[in-house]
mmCIF file of C-alpha atoms in Angstrom:
data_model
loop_
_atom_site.group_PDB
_atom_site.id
_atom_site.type_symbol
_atom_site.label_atom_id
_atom_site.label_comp_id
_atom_site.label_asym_id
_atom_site.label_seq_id
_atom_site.Cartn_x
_atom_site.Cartn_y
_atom_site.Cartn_z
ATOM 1 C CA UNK Y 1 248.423 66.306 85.265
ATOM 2 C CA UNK Y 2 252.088 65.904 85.275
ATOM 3 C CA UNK Y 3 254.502 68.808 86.932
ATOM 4 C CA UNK Y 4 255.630 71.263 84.160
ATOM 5 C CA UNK Y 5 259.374 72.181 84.007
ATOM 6 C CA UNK Y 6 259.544 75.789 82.375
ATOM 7 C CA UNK Y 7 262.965 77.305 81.187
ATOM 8 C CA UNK Y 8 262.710 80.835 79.854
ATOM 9 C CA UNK Y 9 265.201 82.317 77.872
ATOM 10 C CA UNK Y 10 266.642 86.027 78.839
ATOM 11 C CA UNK Y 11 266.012 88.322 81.325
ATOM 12 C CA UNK Y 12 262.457 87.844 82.263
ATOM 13 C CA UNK Y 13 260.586 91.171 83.635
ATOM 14 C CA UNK Y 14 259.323 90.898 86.982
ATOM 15 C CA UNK Y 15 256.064 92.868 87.374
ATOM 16 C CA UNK Y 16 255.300 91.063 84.065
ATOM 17 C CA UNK Y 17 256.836 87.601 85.519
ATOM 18 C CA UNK Y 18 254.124 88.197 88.834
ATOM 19 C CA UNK Y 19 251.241 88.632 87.098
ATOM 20 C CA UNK Y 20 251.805 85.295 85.183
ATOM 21 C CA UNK Y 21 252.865 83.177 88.149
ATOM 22 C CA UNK Y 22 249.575 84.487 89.746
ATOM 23 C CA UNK Y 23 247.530 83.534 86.659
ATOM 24 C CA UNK Y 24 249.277 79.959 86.550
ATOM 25 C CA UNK Y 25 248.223 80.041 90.584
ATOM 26 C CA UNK Y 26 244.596 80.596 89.934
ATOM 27 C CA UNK Y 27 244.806 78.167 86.801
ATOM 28 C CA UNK Y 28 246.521 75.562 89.007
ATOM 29 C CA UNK Y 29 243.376 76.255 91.777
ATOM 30 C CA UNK Y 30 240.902 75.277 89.273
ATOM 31 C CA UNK Y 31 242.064 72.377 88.146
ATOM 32 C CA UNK Y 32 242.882 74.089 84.378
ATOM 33 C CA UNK Y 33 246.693 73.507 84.473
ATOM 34 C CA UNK Y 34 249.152 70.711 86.210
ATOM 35 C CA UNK Y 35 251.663 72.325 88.802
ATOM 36 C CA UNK Y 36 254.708 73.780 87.215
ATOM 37 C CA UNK Y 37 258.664 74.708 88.367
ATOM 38 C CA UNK Y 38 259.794 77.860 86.097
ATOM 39 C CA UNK Y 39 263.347 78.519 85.889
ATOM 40 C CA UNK Y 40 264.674 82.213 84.659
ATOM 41 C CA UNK Y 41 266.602 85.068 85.389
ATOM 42 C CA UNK Y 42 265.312 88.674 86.191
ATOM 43 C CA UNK Y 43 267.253 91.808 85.208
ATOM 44 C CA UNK Y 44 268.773 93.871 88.290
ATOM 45 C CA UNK Y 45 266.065 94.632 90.849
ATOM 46 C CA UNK Y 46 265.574 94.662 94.610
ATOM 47 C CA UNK Y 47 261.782 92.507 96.193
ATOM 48 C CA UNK Y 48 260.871 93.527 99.503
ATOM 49 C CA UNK Y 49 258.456 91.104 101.128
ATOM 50 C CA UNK Y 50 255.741 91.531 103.620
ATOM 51 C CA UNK Y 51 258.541 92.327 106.232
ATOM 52 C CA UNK Y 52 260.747 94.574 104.652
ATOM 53 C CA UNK Y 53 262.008 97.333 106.630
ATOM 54 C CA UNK Y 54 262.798 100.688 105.076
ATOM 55 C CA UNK Y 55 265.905 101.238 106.393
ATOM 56 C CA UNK Y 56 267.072 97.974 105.065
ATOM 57 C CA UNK Y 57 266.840 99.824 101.521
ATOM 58 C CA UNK Y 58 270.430 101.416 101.384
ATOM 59 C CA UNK Y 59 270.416 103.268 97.704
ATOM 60 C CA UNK Y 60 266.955 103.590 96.966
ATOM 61 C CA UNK Y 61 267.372 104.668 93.738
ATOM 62 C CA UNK Y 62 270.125 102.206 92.465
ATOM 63 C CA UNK Y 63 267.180 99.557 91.172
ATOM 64 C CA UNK Y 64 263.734 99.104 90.450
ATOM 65 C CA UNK Y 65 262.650 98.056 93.665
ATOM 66 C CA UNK Y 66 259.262 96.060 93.445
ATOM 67 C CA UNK Y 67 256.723 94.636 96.316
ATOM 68 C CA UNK Y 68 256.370 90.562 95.887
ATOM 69 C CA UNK Y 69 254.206 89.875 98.298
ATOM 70 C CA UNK Y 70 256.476 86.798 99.781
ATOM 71 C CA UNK Y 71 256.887 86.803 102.794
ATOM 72 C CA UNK Y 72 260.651 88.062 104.245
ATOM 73 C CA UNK Y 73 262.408 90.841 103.336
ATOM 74 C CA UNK Y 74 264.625 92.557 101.103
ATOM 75 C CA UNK Y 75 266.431 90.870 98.096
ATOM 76 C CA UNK Y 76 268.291 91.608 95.178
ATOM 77 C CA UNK Y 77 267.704 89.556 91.904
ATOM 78 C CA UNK Y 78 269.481 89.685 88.658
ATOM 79 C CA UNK Y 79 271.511 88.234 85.750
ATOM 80 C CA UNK Y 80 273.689 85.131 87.167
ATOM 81 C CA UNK Y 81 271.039 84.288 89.332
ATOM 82 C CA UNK Y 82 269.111 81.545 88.708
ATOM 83 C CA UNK Y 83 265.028 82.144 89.815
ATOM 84 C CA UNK Y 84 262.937 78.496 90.671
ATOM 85 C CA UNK Y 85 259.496 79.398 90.706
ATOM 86 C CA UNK Y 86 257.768 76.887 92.573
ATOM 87 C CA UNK Y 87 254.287 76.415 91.938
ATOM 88 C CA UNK Y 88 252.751 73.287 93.793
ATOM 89 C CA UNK Y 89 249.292 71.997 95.062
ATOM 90 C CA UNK Y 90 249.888 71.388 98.524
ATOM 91 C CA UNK Y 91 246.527 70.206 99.021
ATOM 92 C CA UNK Y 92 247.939 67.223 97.648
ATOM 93 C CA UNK Y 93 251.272 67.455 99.348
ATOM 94 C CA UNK Y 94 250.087 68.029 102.790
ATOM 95 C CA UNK Y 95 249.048 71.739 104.126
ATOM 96 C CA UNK Y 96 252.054 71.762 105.985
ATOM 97 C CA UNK Y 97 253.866 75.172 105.475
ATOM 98 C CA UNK Y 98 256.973 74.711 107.893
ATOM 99 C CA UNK Y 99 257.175 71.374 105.954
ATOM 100 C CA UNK Y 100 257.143 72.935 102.632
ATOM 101 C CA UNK Y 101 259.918 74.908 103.381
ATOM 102 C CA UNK Y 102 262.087 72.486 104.760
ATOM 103 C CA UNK Y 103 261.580 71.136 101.578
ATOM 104 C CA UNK Y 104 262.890 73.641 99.476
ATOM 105 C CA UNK Y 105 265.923 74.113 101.729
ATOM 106 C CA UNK Y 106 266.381 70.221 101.858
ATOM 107 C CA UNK Y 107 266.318 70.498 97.740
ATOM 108 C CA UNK Y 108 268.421 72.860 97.218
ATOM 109 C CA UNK Y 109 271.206 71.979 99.463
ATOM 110 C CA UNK Y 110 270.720 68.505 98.022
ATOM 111 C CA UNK Y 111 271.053 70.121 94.340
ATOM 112 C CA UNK Y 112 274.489 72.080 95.978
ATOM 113 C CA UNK Y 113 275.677 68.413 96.967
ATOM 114 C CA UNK Y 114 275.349 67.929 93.329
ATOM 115 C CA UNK Y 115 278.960 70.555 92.909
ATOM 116 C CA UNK Y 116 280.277 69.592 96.321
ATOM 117 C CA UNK Y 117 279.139 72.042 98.363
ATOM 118 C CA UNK Y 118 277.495 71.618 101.505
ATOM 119 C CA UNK Y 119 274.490 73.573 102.431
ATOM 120 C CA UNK Y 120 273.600 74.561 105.473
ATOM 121 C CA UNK Y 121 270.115 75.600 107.298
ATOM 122 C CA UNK Y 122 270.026 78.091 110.093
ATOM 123 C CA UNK Y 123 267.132 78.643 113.184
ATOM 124 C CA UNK Y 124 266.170 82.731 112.797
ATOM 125 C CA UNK Y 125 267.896 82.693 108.940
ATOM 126 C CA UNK Y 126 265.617 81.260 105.961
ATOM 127 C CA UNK Y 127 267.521 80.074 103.343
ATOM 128 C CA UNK Y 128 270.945 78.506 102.315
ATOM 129 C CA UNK Y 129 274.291 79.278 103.865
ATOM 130 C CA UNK Y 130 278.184 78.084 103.225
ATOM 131 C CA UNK Y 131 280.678 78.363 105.869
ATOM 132 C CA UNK Y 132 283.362 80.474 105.169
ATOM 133 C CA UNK Y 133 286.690 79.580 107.361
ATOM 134 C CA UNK Y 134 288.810 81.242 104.725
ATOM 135 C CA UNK Y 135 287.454 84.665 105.961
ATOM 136 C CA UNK Y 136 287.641 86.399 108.610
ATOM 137 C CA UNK Y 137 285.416 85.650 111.529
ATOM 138 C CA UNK Y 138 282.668 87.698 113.066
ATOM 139 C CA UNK Y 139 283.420 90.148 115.827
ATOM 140 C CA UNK Y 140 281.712 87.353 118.124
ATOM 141 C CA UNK Y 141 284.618 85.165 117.247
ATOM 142 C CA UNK Y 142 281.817 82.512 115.200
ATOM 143 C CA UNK Y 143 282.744 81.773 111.629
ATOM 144 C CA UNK Y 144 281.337 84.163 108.915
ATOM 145 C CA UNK Y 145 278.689 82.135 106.544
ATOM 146 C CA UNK Y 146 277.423 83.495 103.180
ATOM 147 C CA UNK Y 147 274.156 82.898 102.052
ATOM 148 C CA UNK Y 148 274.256 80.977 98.236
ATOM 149 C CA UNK Y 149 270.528 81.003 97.637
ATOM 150 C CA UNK Y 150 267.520 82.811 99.371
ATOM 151 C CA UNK Y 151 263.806 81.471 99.618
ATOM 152 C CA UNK Y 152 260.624 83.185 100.068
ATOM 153 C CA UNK Y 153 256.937 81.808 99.458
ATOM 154 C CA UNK Y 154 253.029 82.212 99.339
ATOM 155 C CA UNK Y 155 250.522 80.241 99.132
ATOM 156 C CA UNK Y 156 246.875 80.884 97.343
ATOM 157 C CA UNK Y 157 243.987 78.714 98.074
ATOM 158 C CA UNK Y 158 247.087 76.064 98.751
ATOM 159 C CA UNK Y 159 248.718 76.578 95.759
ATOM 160 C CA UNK Y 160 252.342 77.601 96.521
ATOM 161 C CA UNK Y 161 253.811 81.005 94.192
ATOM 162 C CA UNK Y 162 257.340 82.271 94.452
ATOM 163 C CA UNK Y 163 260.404 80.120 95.634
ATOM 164 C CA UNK Y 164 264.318 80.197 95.017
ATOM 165 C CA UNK Y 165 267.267 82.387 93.969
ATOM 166 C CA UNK Y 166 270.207 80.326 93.971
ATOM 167 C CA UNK Y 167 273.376 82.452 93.254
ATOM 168 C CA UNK Y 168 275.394 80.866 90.256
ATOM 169 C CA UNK Y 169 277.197 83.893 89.376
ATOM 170 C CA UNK Y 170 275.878 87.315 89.818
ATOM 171 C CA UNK Y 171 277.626 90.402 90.930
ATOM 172 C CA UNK Y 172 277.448 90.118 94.466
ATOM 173 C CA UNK Y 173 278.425 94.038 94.442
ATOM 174 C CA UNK Y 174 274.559 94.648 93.790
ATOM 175 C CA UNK Y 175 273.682 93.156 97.616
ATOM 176 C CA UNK Y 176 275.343 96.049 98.477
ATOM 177 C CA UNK Y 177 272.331 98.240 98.274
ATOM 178 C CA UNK Y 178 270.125 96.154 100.387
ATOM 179 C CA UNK Y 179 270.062 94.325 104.145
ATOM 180 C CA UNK Y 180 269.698 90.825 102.165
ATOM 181 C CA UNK Y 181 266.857 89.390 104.161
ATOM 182 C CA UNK Y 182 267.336 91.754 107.011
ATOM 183 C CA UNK Y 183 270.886 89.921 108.223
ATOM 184 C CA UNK Y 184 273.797 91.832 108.881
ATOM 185 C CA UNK Y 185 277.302 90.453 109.984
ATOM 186 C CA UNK Y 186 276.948 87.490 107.012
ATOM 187 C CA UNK Y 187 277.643 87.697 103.593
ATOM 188 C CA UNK Y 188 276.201 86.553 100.224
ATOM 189 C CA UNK Y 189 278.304 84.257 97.552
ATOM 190 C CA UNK Y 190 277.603 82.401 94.783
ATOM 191 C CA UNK Y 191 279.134 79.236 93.117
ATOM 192 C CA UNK Y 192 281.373 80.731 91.066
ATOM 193 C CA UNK Y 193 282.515 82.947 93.857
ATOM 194 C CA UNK Y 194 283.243 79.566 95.624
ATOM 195 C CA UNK Y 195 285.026 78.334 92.549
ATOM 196 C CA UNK Y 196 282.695 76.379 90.650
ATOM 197 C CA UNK Y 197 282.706 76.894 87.052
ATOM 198 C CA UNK Y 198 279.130 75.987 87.309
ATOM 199 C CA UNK Y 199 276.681 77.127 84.345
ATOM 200 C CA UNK Y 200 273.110 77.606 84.909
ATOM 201 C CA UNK Y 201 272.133 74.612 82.305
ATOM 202 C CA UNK Y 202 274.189 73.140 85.432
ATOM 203 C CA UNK Y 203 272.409 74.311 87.682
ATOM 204 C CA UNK Y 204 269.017 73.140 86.100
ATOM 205 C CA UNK Y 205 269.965 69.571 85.372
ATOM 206 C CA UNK Y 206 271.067 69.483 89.048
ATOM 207 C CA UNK Y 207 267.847 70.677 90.300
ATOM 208 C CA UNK Y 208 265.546 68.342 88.148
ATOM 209 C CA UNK Y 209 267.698 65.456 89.306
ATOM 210 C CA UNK Y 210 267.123 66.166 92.987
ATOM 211 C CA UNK Y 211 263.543 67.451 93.277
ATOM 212 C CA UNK Y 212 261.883 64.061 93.528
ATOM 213 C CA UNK Y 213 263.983 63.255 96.615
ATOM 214 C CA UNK Y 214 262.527 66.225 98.650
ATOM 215 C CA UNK Y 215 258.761 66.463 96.557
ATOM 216 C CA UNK Y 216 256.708 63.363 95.813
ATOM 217 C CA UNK Y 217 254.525 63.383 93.115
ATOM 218 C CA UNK Y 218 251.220 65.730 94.074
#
Protein backbone atom coordinates (compact mmCIF):
# COMPACT_ATOMS: atom_id res chain seq x y z
CA UNK A 1 0.00 0.00 0.00
CA UNK A 2 1.29 3.32 -0.96
CA UNK A 3 2.36 6.06 1.94
CA UNK A 4 -0.65 8.38 2.68
CA UNK A 5 0.02 12.17 2.80
CA UNK A 6 -2.73 13.69 5.22
CA UNK A 7 -3.30 17.56 5.45
CA UNK A 8 -5.89 18.59 8.01
CA UNK A 9 -7.42 21.75 8.02
CA UNK A 10 -7.56 23.95 11.47
CA UNK A 11 -6.47 23.49 14.70
CA UNK A 12 -6.56 19.83 15.29
CA UNK A 13 -7.21 18.72 19.14
CA UNK A 14 -4.58 16.77 20.60
CA UNK A 15 -6.00 14.19 23.04
CA UNK A 16 -8.42 13.65 20.11
CA UNK A 17 -5.36 13.82 17.46
CA UNK A 18 -3.53 10.76 19.91
CA UNK A 19 -6.10 8.54 19.99
CA UNK A 20 -6.31 8.52 16.11
CA UNK A 21 -2.59 8.31 15.39
CA UNK A 22 -2.71 5.26 17.80
CA UNK A 23 -5.67 3.72 15.93
CA UNK A 24 -3.85 4.37 12.44
CA UNK A 25 -0.69 2.57 14.49
CA UNK A 26 -2.59 -0.54 15.29
CA UNK A 27 -4.32 -0.37 11.72
CA UNK A 28 -0.87 0.05 10.13
CA UNK A 29 0.31 -3.28 12.49
CA UNK A 30 -2.26 -5.36 10.92
CA UNK A 31 -1.77 -4.85 7.68
CA UNK A 32 -5.46 -2.82 7.37
CA UNK A 33 -3.98 0.57 6.27
CA UNK A 34 -0.64 1.73 4.18
CA UNK A 35 1.77 4.00 6.34
CA UNK A 36 0.77 7.59 6.41
CA UNK A 37 2.63 11.32 7.08
CA UNK A 38 -0.21 13.73 8.65
CA UNK A 39 0.45 17.29 8.55
CA UNK A 40 -1.63 19.83 11.04
CA UNK A 41 -1.50 22.28 13.55
CA UNK A 42 -2.58 21.92 17.30
CA UNK A 43 -4.04 24.83 19.30
CA UNK A 44 -1.68 26.19 22.23
CA UNK A 45 -0.57 23.34 24.49
CA UNK A 46 2.54 22.11 26.27
CA UNK A 47 3.58 17.62 25.71
CA UNK A 48 5.79 16.37 28.23
CA UNK A 49 7.39 13.09 27.23
CA UNK A 50 8.56 10.15 29.16
CA UNK A 51 11.39 12.46 30.56
CA UNK A 52 9.84 15.48 31.47
CA UNK A 53 10.89 17.03 34.57
CA UNK A 54 8.49 19.03 36.70
CA UNK A 55 10.38 21.83 37.26
CA UNK A 56 10.84 22.28 33.60
CA UNK A 57 6.97 23.31 33.69
CA UNK A 58 7.34 27.15 34.43
CA UNK A 59 3.42 28.42 34.42
CA UNK A 60 1.59 25.42 34.95
CA UNK A 61 -1.50 26.79 34.39
CA UNK A 62 -0.82 28.94 31.20
CA UNK A 63 -1.84 25.70 28.78
CA UNK A 64 -3.35 22.49 28.63
CA UNK A 65 -0.48 20.52 29.32
CA UNK A 66 -0.95 16.83 28.03
CA UNK A 67 1.31 13.45 28.48
CA UNK A 68 2.39 12.07 24.76
CA UNK A 69 4.09 9.35 25.59
CA UNK A 70 7.26 10.30 23.17
CA UNK A 71 10.01 10.06 24.45
CA UNK A 72 11.95 13.64 25.58
CA UNK A 73 10.63 16.26 27.33
CA UNK A 74 8.71 19.28 27.47
CA UNK A 75 7.29 21.12 24.35
CA UNK A 76 5.04 23.68 23.39
CA UNK A 77 2.79 23.23 20.22
CA UNK A 78 0.46 25.60 18.60
CA UNK A 79 -0.89 27.70 15.69
CA UNK A 80 2.21 28.57 13.23
CA UNK A 81 3.60 25.41 13.89
CA UNK A 82 3.52 22.96 11.52
CA UNK A 83 2.99 19.07 13.21
CA UNK A 84 4.50 15.91 10.73
CA UNK A 85 3.12 12.93 12.11
CA UNK A 86 5.18 10.22 11.02
CA UNK A 87 3.74 6.96 10.90
CA UNK A 88 6.08 4.25 9.23
CA UNK A 89 6.62 0.39 9.23
CA UNK A 90 10.05 0.06 10.14
CA UNK A 91 9.90 -3.53 9.88
CA UNK A 92 10.28 -2.76 6.41
CA UNK A 93 12.70 0.08 6.82
CA UNK A 94 15.11 -1.58 9.05
CA UNK A 95 14.54 -1.79 13.08
CA UNK A 96 17.07 0.65 13.43
CA UNK A 97 15.88 3.41 15.91
CA UNK A 98 19.11 5.69 16.07
CA UNK A 99 18.77 5.34 12.23
CA UNK A 100 15.26 6.44 12.13
CA UNK A 101 16.01 9.44 13.74
CA UNK A 102 18.81 10.51 11.87
CA UNK A 103 16.40 10.31 9.34
CA UNK A 104 14.01 12.68 10.39
CA UNK A 105 16.73 15.19 11.31
CA UNK A 106 18.47 14.49 7.87
CA UNK A 107 14.76 15.37 6.29
CA UNK A 108 14.04 18.11 7.79
CA UNK A 109 17.19 20.00 7.55
CA UNK A 110 17.12 18.87 3.93
CA UNK A 111 13.40 20.40 3.66
CA UNK A 112 15.13 23.83 5.54
CA UNK A 113 17.76 23.71 2.56
CA UNK A 114 14.68 24.02 0.57
CA UNK A 115 14.42 28.23 2.09
CA UNK A 116 18.16 28.49 2.55
CA UNK A 117 18.65 27.68 5.80
CA UNK A 118 21.04 25.37 7.10
CA UNK A 119 20.18 22.92 9.73
CA UNK A 120 22.17 21.73 12.10
CA UNK A 121 22.29 18.38 14.41
CA UNK A 122 23.75 18.42 17.86
CA UNK A 123 25.34 15.22 20.20
CA UNK A 124 23.14 15.55 23.79
CA UNK A 125 20.32 17.95 21.75
CA UNK A 126 17.58 16.03 19.54
CA UNK A 127 16.34 18.02 17.01
CA UNK A 128 17.09 21.01 14.61
CA UNK A 129 19.18 24.04 15.42
CA UNK A 130 20.27 27.48 13.44
CA UNK A 131 23.24 29.35 14.45
CA UNK A 132 22.64 32.60 15.56
CA UNK A 133 25.92 35.02 15.20
CA UNK A 134 23.64 38.02 15.13
CA UNK A 135 22.98 37.45 18.92
CA UNK A 136 24.68 37.57 21.59
CA UNK A 137 26.83 34.67 22.60
CA UNK A 138 26.54 32.35 25.55
CA UNK A 139 28.23 33.17 28.81
CA UNK A 140 30.78 30.31 27.65
CA UNK A 141 31.75 32.60 24.86
CA UNK A 142 30.12 29.65 22.07
CA UNK A 143 27.58 31.05 19.68
CA UNK A 144 23.87 30.97 20.81
CA UNK A 145 21.77 28.41 18.40
CA UNK A 146 17.93 28.30 18.31
CA UNK A 147 16.17 25.30 17.82
CA UNK A 148 13.61 25.65 14.41
CA UNK A 149 11.94 22.28 14.79
CA UNK A 150 11.83 19.62 17.65
CA UNK A 151 11.41 15.71 17.19
CA UNK A 152 10.17 13.11 19.43
CA UNK A 153 9.03 9.40 18.56
CA UNK A 154 7.58 5.87 19.50
CA UNK A 155 7.38 3.01 18.09
CA UNK A 156 4.45 0.15 18.46
CA UNK A 157 5.04 -3.32 17.36
CA UNK A 158 7.59 -1.30 14.82
CA UNK A 159 5.29 0.99 13.67
CA UNK A 160 6.68 4.52 14.31
CA UNK A 161 3.80 7.33 16.02
CA UNK A 162 4.62 10.94 16.67
CA UNK A 163 7.42 12.96 14.79
CA UNK A 164 8.05 16.78 13.94
CA UNK A 165 7.21 20.38 14.91
CA UNK A 166 8.90 22.55 12.61
CA UNK A 167 8.44 26.27 13.64
CA UNK A 168 7.06 28.33 10.57
CA UNK A 169 5.68 31.06 12.54
CA UNK A 170 4.35 30.69 15.97
CA UNK A 171 4.67 32.97 18.89
CA UNK A 172 7.81 31.99 20.25
CA UNK A 173 6.58 34.01 23.53
CA UNK A 174 4.59 30.69 24.41
CA UNK A 175 8.23 28.66 24.95
CA UNK A 176 8.38 30.85 27.60
CA UNK A 177 6.44 28.69 29.94
CA UNK A 178 8.40 25.60 29.41
CA UNK A 179 12.35 24.25 29.49
CA UNK A 180 11.86 23.33 25.58
CA UNK A 181 13.27 19.85 25.68
CA UNK A 182 15.00 20.37 28.95
CA UNK A 183 17.85 22.94 27.29
CA UNK A 184 18.58 26.06 28.78
CA UNK A 185 21.15 28.73 27.48
CA UNK A 186 19.59 28.18 23.61
CA UNK A 187 16.74 29.60 22.15
CA UNK A 188 13.80 28.63 19.88
CA UNK A 189 13.00 30.50 16.33
CA UNK A 190 11.09 29.90 13.57
CA UNK A 191 11.32 30.79 9.79
CA UNK A 192 9.65 33.73 9.83
CA UNK A 193 11.58 34.85 12.83
CA UNK A 194 14.64 34.21 10.52
CA UNK A 195 12.98 36.17 7.77
CA UNK A 196 11.36 33.83 5.59
CA UNK A 197 8.04 34.73 4.44
CA UNK A 198 7.51 31.07 4.35
CA UNK A 199 3.74 29.71 4.44
CA UNK A 200 2.95 26.38 5.70
CA UNK A 201 1.53 25.17 2.07
CA UNK A 202 5.45 26.03 1.83
CA UNK A 203 6.41 24.23 4.15
CA UNK A 204 4.44 21.05 2.98
CA UNK A 205 5.46 21.08 -0.64
CA UNK A 206 9.04 21.33 0.74
CA UNK A 207 8.68 18.39 2.88
CA UNK A 208 6.99 16.02 0.24
CA UNK A 209 9.77 16.99 -2.13
CA UNK A 210 12.53 15.89 0.23
CA UNK A 211 11.19 12.83 2.08
CA UNK A 212 12.19 10.27 -0.52
CA UNK A 213 15.84 11.37 -0.20
CA UNK A 214 16.02 10.42 3.56
CA UNK A 215 12.95 7.39 3.46
CA UNK A 216 12.86 4.75 0.74
CA UNK A 217 9.83 3.27 -0.08
CA UNK A 218 8.75 0.64 2.96
Amino acid sequence: MALEWQVFEGLQPYAATLAAMEARVADIAAGRAPEAIWLLEHPPLYTAGTSALPEHLREPGRFEVHRAGRGGQYTYHGPGQRIVYVMLDLNRRGRDVRRFVCGLEGWTMATLAEFGLRGLRRDGRVGVWIERPDKPALADGSMREDKIAAIGIRLRRWISFHGLAINVEPDLGHYDGIVPCGITGHGVTSLVDLGLPVTMADLDVALRRTFRDHFAPG
